[in-house]
C-alpha positions as a Markdown table, in Angstrom:
| # | Residue | x | y | z |
|---|---|---|---|---|
| 1 | Lys | 266.5 | 180.4 | 301.0 |
| 2 | Met | 263.1 | 180.4 | 303.3 |
| 3 | Ser | 261.7 | 177.8 | 300.2 |
| 4 | Asp | 264.3 | 175.6 | 300.8 |
| 5 | Ile | 263.6 | 175.5 | 304.6 |
| 6 | Glu | 259.9 | 174.7 | 303.9 |
| 7 | Glu | 260.8 | 171.8 | 301.4 |
| 8 | Ser | 262.9 | 170.5 | 304.1 |
| 9 | Leu | 260.4 | 170.6 | 306.8 |
| 10 | Lys | 257.7 | 168.9 | 304.7 |
| 11 | Arg | 260.4 | 166.1 | 303.6 |
| 12 | Ile | 260.8 | 165.6 | 307.3 |
| 13 | Thr | 257.0 | 165.6 | 308.4 |
| 14 | Ser | 256.3 | 163.1 | 305.5 |
| 15 | His | 258.6 | 160.4 | 307.3 |
| 16 | Asn | 256.6 | 157.8 | 308.6 |
| 17 | Gly | 255.8 | 158.1 | 312.5 |
| 18 | Val | 256.5 | 161.9 | 312.5 |
| 19 | Met | 253.9 | 163.7 | 314.4 |
| 20 | Gly | 255.4 | 167.2 | 313.7 |
| 21 | Val | 258.4 | 169.5 | 313.6 |
| 22 | Ala | 258.9 | 172.7 | 315.0 |
| 23 | Val | 261.8 | 175.6 | 314.6 |
| 24 | Leu | 262.5 | 177.7 | 317.5 |
| 25 | Asp | 264.6 | 181.2 | 317.2 |
| 26 | Asp | 267.4 | 181.9 | 319.2 |
| 27 | Ala | 265.2 | 183.3 | 322.0 |
| 28 | Gly | 263.3 | 180.1 | 322.1 |
| 29 | Lys | 260.1 | 181.4 | 320.6 |
| 30 | Leu | 258.4 | 179.3 | 317.5 |
| 31 | Ala | 259.2 | 180.2 | 314.3 |
| 32 | Arg | 257.8 | 177.4 | 312.3 |
| 33 | Tyr | 255.8 | 174.2 | 313.3 |
| 34 | Ser | 253.6 | 171.6 | 311.9 |
| 35 | Leu | 252.5 | 170.3 | 315.3 |
| 36 | Pro | 249.2 | 171.9 | 317.0 |
| 37 | Gln | 250.1 | 175.0 | 318.4 |
| 38 | Glu | 249.6 | 174.0 | 322.0 |
| 39 | Met | 251.8 | 171.0 | 321.7 |
| 40 | Ala | 254.6 | 173.0 | 319.8 |
| 41 | Glu | 254.7 | 175.7 | 322.4 |
| 42 | Lys | 254.6 | 172.8 | 325.5 |
| 43 | Tyr | 257.4 | 170.8 | 324.0 |
| 44 | Gly | 259.2 | 173.9 | 322.4 |
| 45 | Glu | 259.9 | 175.6 | 325.8 |
| 46 | Gln | 261.3 | 172.6 | 327.4 |
| 47 | Ile | 263.2 | 171.6 | 324.7 |
| 48 | Phe | 264.9 | 174.8 | 324.4 |
| 49 | Met | 265.9 | 175.0 | 328.0 |
| 50 | Leu | 267.2 | 171.3 | 327.6 |
| 51 | Gln | 269.3 | 172.0 | 324.5 |
| 52 | Gln | 270.7 | 175.1 | 326.5 |
| 53 | Ile | 272.0 | 173.0 | 329.5 |
| 54 | Ala | 273.3 | 170.4 | 327.1 |
| 55 | Arg | 275.3 | 172.8 | 324.8 |
| 56 | Thr | 276.8 | 174.5 | 328.1 |
| 57 | Ala | 277.6 | 171.1 | 329.6 |
| 58 | Val | 279.4 | 170.1 | 326.2 |
| 59 | Arg | 281.2 | 173.5 | 325.9 |
| 60 | Asp | 282.1 | 173.2 | 329.8 |
| 61 | Val | 283.9 | 170.1 | 329.2 |
| 62 | Asp | 285.7 | 171.5 | 325.7 |
| 63 | Pro | 285.2 | 175.0 | 324.9 |
| 64 | Gln | 286.4 | 174.3 | 321.1 |
| 65 | Asn | 283.4 | 171.9 | 320.9 |
| 66 | Asp | 279.7 | 172.3 | 320.4 |
| 67 | Leu | 276.2 | 170.4 | 320.7 |
| 68 | Thr | 274.9 | 169.2 | 317.2 |
| 69 | Tyr | 272.3 | 166.5 | 317.8 |
| 70 | Leu | 270.4 | 165.7 | 320.9 |
| 71 | Arg | 267.8 | 162.5 | 320.9 |
| 72 | Ile | 265.7 | 161.6 | 323.6 |
| 73 | Asp | 264.1 | 158.4 | 323.8 |
| 74 | Thr | 260.9 | 158.1 | 326.0 |
| 75 | Lys | 258.2 | 155.5 | 326.3 |
| 76 | Arg | 255.8 | 156.8 | 323.7 |
| 77 | Phe | 257.9 | 159.2 | 321.5 |
| 78 | Glu | 261.3 | 160.1 | 320.2 |
| 79 | Ile | 262.5 | 163.8 | 320.3 |
| 80 | Leu | 265.2 | 164.7 | 317.9 |
| 81 | Ile | 266.9 | 168.0 | 318.3 |
| 82 | Ala | 269.3 | 169.8 | 316.1 |
| 83 | Pro | 270.5 | 173.3 | 317.4 |
| 84 | Phe | 272.3 | 175.4 | 314.6 |
| 85 | Trp | 274.6 | 178.3 | 315.9 |
| 86 | Gly | 276.6 | 180.7 | 313.9 |
| 87 | Glu | 277.9 | 184.5 | 313.9 |
| 88 | Val | 275.7 | 186.6 | 312.2 |
| 89 | Lys | 277.1 | 190.2 | 311.2 |
| 90 | Tyr | 275.2 | 193.4 | 312.0 |
| 91 | Gly | 275.1 | 197.2 | 310.4 |
| 92 | Val | 278.0 | 198.8 | 309.1 |
| 93 | Thr | 280.2 | 198.2 | 312.1 |
| 94 | Gly | 280.3 | 194.5 | 311.3 |
| 95 | Ala | 279.4 | 193.4 | 314.9 |
| 96 | Thr | 278.9 | 190.0 | 315.4 |
| 97 | Lys | 276.4 | 188.0 | 317.7 |
| 98 | Asp | 275.8 | 184.5 | 318.3 |
| 99 | Lys | 272.6 | 183.5 | 316.7 |
| 100 | Gly | 271.0 | 180.4 | 315.8 |
| 101 | Tyr | 267.7 | 178.2 | 315.8 |
| 102 | Thr | 266.7 | 174.8 | 317.0 |
| 103 | Leu | 265.1 | 172.3 | 314.9 |
| 104 | Phe | 263.1 | 169.6 | 316.9 |
| 105 | Val | 261.0 | 166.4 | 315.5 |
| 106 | Leu | 258.5 | 164.6 | 317.3 |
| 107 | Gln | 257.9 | 161.0 | 316.2 |
| 108 | Arg | 256.0 | 158.2 | 317.5 |
| 109 | Lys | 258.0 | 155.1 | 318.6 |
| 110 | Pro | 257.2 | 151.9 | 316.7 |
| 111 | Gly | 253.9 | 150.2 | 317.7 |
| 112 | Gln | 252.6 | 153.6 | 319.5 |
| 113 | Ser | 249.5 | 155.3 | 318.3 |
């Protein structure tokens, strides 16, 4: 439900140190964001590519496994990435497609401004 998603994003954003949050669709486009748009686009493009590479690596090692969470620790920030994937049924034929979204949170490290 969209209101549940919005409430969750507000709750995440309210945490101390969180600069913002963004949600990418399964094509890597911004669906929602609380970061400045330019920053959300810049980080979103790179994060989407990175999570695709990480997901492929996990599945290449074990096809029954999948990436559930990725944490990047830099000198200034922590970037928390959570991809969500699932099958979505389409139309009367019931055809399915692997579809999902990626949530990422950009937060300051303690002591950083």
